Short mmCIF file of C-alpha atoms in Angstrom, two decimals:
data_model
loop_
_atom_site.label_atom_id
_atom_site.label_comp_id
_atom_site.label_asym_id
_atom_site.label_seq_id
_atom_site.Cartn_x
_atom_site.Cartn_y
_atom_site.Cartn_z
CA MET F 288 -43.54 -6.88 -27.24
CA ALA F 289 -46.93 -5.32 -27.03
CA THR F 290 -49.80 -7.53 -28.23
CA PRO F 291 -52.40 -6.11 -30.66
CA THR F 292 -54.97 -5.92 -27.79
CA GLU F 293 -52.73 -3.66 -25.70
CA GLN F 294 -53.43 0.01 -25.85
CA ARG F 295 -50.30 2.08 -26.40
CA PRO F 296 -50.07 5.35 -24.69
CA THR F 297 -50.53 8.30 -27.12
CA PRO F 298 -47.47 10.37 -27.75
CA LEU F 299 -49.50 13.49 -28.36
CA PRO F 300 -49.26 16.32 -25.82
CA GLU F 301 -51.98 15.99 -23.18
CA SER F 302 -53.57 19.32 -24.08
CA LEU F 303 -53.93 18.28 -27.78
CA THR F 304 -55.34 14.88 -26.80
CA ARG F 305 -57.81 16.50 -24.47
CA ASP F 306 -59.03 18.91 -27.18
CA ILE F 307 -59.45 16.07 -29.67
CA GLU F 308 -61.39 14.10 -27.10
CA ARG F 309 -63.57 17.13 -26.16
CA ALA F 310 -64.51 17.55 -29.88
CA GLY F 311 -66.05 14.06 -29.65
CA TYR F 312 -65.56 13.06 -33.24
CA TYR F 313 -63.94 9.55 -33.31
CA PRO F 314 -61.09 10.74 -31.05
CA ALA F 315 -59.01 7.57 -31.30
CA LEU F 316 -59.02 7.75 -35.17
CA VAL F 317 -58.29 11.50 -35.28
CA ALA F 318 -55.47 11.23 -32.71
CA ASP F 319 -53.87 8.41 -34.68
CA VAL F 320 -54.06 10.39 -37.94
CA VAL F 321 -52.45 13.46 -36.36
CA ASP F 322 -49.77 11.32 -34.59
CA SER F 323 -48.92 9.62 -37.86
CA ALA F 324 -48.51 12.99 -39.66
CA LEU F 325 -46.50 14.46 -36.90
CA ALA F 326 -43.94 11.63 -37.10
CA GLY F 327 -42.71 12.35 -33.58
CA GLU F 328 -42.02 16.08 -34.11
CA GLN F 329 -42.58 18.46 -31.20
CA VAL F 330 -45.88 20.24 -30.93
CA VAL F 331 -45.54 23.98 -30.59
CA SER F 332 -49.23 24.98 -30.78
CA HIS F 333 -52.46 23.48 -31.95
CA LEU F 334 -56.05 24.25 -32.88
CA VAL F 335 -58.96 21.72 -32.91
CA HIS F 336 -62.17 22.82 -34.63
CA GLN F 337 -65.31 20.68 -34.91
CA GLU F 338 -68.40 21.68 -36.86
CA THR F 339 -71.77 20.10 -37.64
CA THR F 340 -73.74 20.82 -40.75
CA PHE F 341 -77.20 19.71 -41.85
CA ASP F 342 -77.77 18.42 -45.40
CA HIS F 343 -81.53 17.74 -45.85
CA ASP F 344 -82.20 14.94 -43.29
CA THR F 345 -78.53 14.15 -42.83
CA VAL F 346 -76.29 15.39 -40.03
CA ARG F 347 -72.67 15.67 -41.14
CA ARG F 348 -69.70 16.20 -38.81
CA HIS F 349 -66.31 17.57 -39.65
CA ILE F 350 -63.22 18.07 -37.64
CA THR F 351 -60.08 19.98 -38.50
CA VAL F 352 -56.88 19.76 -36.44
CA LEU F 353 -54.01 22.23 -37.11
CA VAL F 354 -50.72 21.52 -35.40
CA LEU F 355 -47.65 23.78 -35.54
CA THR F 356 -44.21 22.21 -35.11
CA PRO F 357 -40.83 23.91 -35.23
CA ARG F 358 -40.61 23.10 -38.96
CA ARG F 359 -44.07 22.16 -40.31
CA LEU F 360 -47.79 22.87 -40.32
CA VAL F 361 -49.76 19.69 -40.02
CA ILE F 362 -53.45 19.74 -41.11
CA ALA F 363 -55.79 16.81 -40.46
CA HIS F 364 -59.39 16.62 -41.62
CA ALA F 365 -61.98 14.02 -40.78
CA ASP F 366 -65.56 13.72 -42.12
CA ASP F 367 -68.28 11.20 -41.83
CA HIS F 368 -70.91 10.20 -44.37
CA HIS F 369 -73.00 7.15 -45.18
CA GLY F 370 -71.96 4.32 -47.56
CA GLU F 371 -73.29 4.67 -51.07
CA HIS F 372 -73.23 2.39 -54.10
CA GLY F 373 -69.92 0.63 -54.24
CA GLU F 374 -69.11 1.50 -50.65
CA GLN F 375 -69.49 -0.86 -47.73
CA GLY F 376 -71.66 -3.47 -49.37
CA ALA F 377 -74.89 -3.46 -51.31
CA PRO F 378 -76.59 -0.40 -52.76
CA GLY F 379 -78.62 1.50 -50.19
CA ASP F 380 -76.32 0.55 -47.40
CA THR F 381 -76.29 3.25 -44.69
CA GLU F 382 -73.30 2.11 -42.71
CA ALA F 383 -71.25 5.03 -41.35
CA VAL F 384 -68.02 5.76 -43.07
CA ALA F 385 -65.32 8.14 -41.86
CA THR F 386 -62.70 9.71 -44.15
CA ALA F 387 -59.60 11.14 -42.56
CA THR F 388 -56.90 13.10 -44.57
CA SER F 389 -53.61 14.68 -43.39
CA GLU F 390 -51.43 17.25 -45.06
CA VAL F 391 -47.98 18.44 -44.01
CA VAL F 392 -46.73 21.87 -45.23
CA PRO F 393 -43.16 23.18 -44.48
CA LEU F 394 -43.38 26.49 -42.67
CA SER F 395 -41.13 28.02 -45.30
CA ALA F 396 -44.04 27.59 -47.75
CA VAL F 397 -46.71 29.32 -45.63
CA ARG F 398 -47.31 32.64 -47.31
CA GLY F 399 -49.65 34.36 -44.94
CA VAL F 400 -51.78 34.27 -41.81
CA MET F 401 -54.85 36.39 -42.00
CA LEU F 402 -57.06 37.08 -38.86
CA THR F 403 -60.57 38.57 -39.06
CA HIS F 404 -61.93 39.80 -35.69
CA VAL F 405 -65.65 40.36 -35.27
CA VAL F 406 -66.24 42.97 -32.54
CA ALA F 407 -69.69 43.76 -31.19
CA ALA F 408 -70.30 47.30 -29.87
CA PRO F 409 -66.98 48.62 -31.06
CA ASP F 410 -67.73 51.97 -29.43
CA SER F 411 -67.23 50.37 -26.02
CA TYR F 412 -64.35 48.17 -26.98
CA GLN F 413 -62.10 47.15 -24.15
CA PRO F 414 -58.37 47.00 -25.00
CA GLY F 415 -57.15 43.49 -25.22
CA ALA F 416 -60.56 41.93 -25.85
CA LEU F 417 -60.09 41.33 -29.63
CA GLY F 418 -63.74 40.50 -30.10
CA ARG F 419 -65.92 37.43 -29.61
CA GLU F 420 -65.32 35.81 -32.96
CA LEU F 421 -62.18 35.03 -34.97
CA THR F 422 -61.58 33.64 -38.41
CA VAL F 423 -58.13 32.23 -39.02
CA THR F 424 -57.10 31.99 -42.66
CA LEU F 425 -53.88 30.31 -43.72
CA GLY F 426 -52.38 30.23 -47.18
CA TRP F 427 -49.52 28.24 -48.59
CA GLY F 428 -50.12 28.48 -52.29
CA THR F 429 -52.33 25.44 -52.96
CA VAL F 430 -55.52 27.41 -53.30
CA SER F 431 -55.69 31.02 -54.40
CA ARG F 432 -58.74 33.33 -54.53
CA VAL F 433 -58.94 36.16 -57.12
CA ASP F 434 -61.05 39.15 -56.26
CA MET F 435 -61.84 41.36 -59.27
CA VAL F 436 -63.46 44.75 -59.26
CA PRO F 437 -63.89 47.43 -61.95
CA ALA F 438 -60.90 49.77 -62.05
CA VAL F 439 -61.60 53.55 -61.48
CA CYS F 440 -59.72 56.73 -61.75
CA GLY F 441 -59.63 59.80 -59.57
CA ASP F 442 -61.98 61.84 -61.77
CA PRO F 443 -65.54 61.35 -60.46
CA SER F 444 -67.02 62.44 -63.80
CA CYS F 445 -64.92 60.04 -65.91
CA GLU F 446 -66.99 57.47 -67.79
CA ALA F 447 -64.17 55.74 -69.52
CA ASP F 448 -63.67 51.98 -69.20
CA HIS F 449 -60.47 51.39 -67.14
CA GLY F 450 -60.76 47.65 -67.10
CA TYR F 451 -60.46 45.59 -64.00
CA GLU F 452 -58.11 45.31 -61.01
CA GLY F 453 -57.91 42.69 -58.43
CA THR F 454 -55.95 40.87 -55.80
CA VAL F 455 -54.84 37.24 -55.48
CA THR F 456 -55.25 35.95 -51.93
CA ALA F 457 -53.90 32.57 -50.72
CA ASP F 458 -56.79 30.93 -48.95
CA ASP F 459 -55.94 27.28 -48.37
CA ILE F 460 -57.83 26.92 -45.10
CA SER F 461 -60.13 29.12 -43.14
CA LEU F 462 -61.57 28.38 -39.67
CA ARG F 463 -64.22 30.48 -37.87
CA VAL F 464 -64.25 30.20 -34.10
CA SER F 465 -66.90 31.90 -32.04
CA ALA F 466 -67.00 32.29 -28.26
CA ALA F 467 -70.84 31.91 -28.44
CA ALA F 468 -70.83 28.75 -30.45
CA ASP F 469 -67.50 27.11 -29.42
CA GLY F 470 -66.87 28.57 -26.03
CA GLN F 471 -64.37 31.16 -24.65
CA PRO F 472 -61.49 28.60 -24.19
CA ALA F 473 -61.82 27.59 -27.85
CA LEU F 474 -61.59 31.25 -28.93
CA GLU F 475 -58.54 31.83 -26.70
CA GLN F 476 -56.93 28.73 -28.17
CA ALA F 477 -57.56 29.98 -31.67
CA MET F 478 -55.97 33.34 -30.84
CA ALA F 479 -52.94 31.62 -29.29
CA PHE F 480 -52.45 29.39 -32.35
CA ALA F 481 -52.80 32.40 -34.66
CA ARG F 482 -50.13 34.29 -32.75
CA ALA F 483 -47.83 31.29 -32.91
CA MET F 484 -48.39 30.93 -36.63
CA SER F 485 -47.82 34.68 -37.20
CA GLU F 486 -44.49 34.46 -35.43
CA THR F 487 -43.23 31.89 -37.98
CA ILE F 488 -43.88 34.11 -41.04
CA GLY F 489 -40.73 35.70 -42.47
CA ARG F 490 -38.22 33.64 -40.50
#
């Protein structure tokens, strides 16, 4: 039997483990959270996205890991912040605290995969390039965005009030990956994951 001090080998695929480690945000914690949510299921594709934001004098890091399995979409988030009143000791304590959350969504519940490509100099676009920036938006019904605009008719001189019209868009998670900020391999991985997710829709 393994002792508590022995390090067990990770069951995650090598490529997923490598991307989590490359992100550099508490990789052991993130890998364990993803592994627990996967529950031994096969990994078909994955996307690891790390971002850093600045809030006044505080640097905050956030990592999102998306994993596609044959039956489910696994989403893991991890953030860091500093202990506040009631957290980690006395008031004013600044000890680092990480919060990790996982969510599992059956593929049958995923309603849409939306891809937004940003293409510079479109007049000289090369077939197959698909731009230098990609935003992947996935929806499974937990969060919906309603876009409302004034309704109009076909008569340009009409001044009547036609009310409003709009669309409801599932927007549960949205990740922006840029070749300039994240590197070309990260952009290619995002495109590969988006294709794999798109293939699951409508099955």
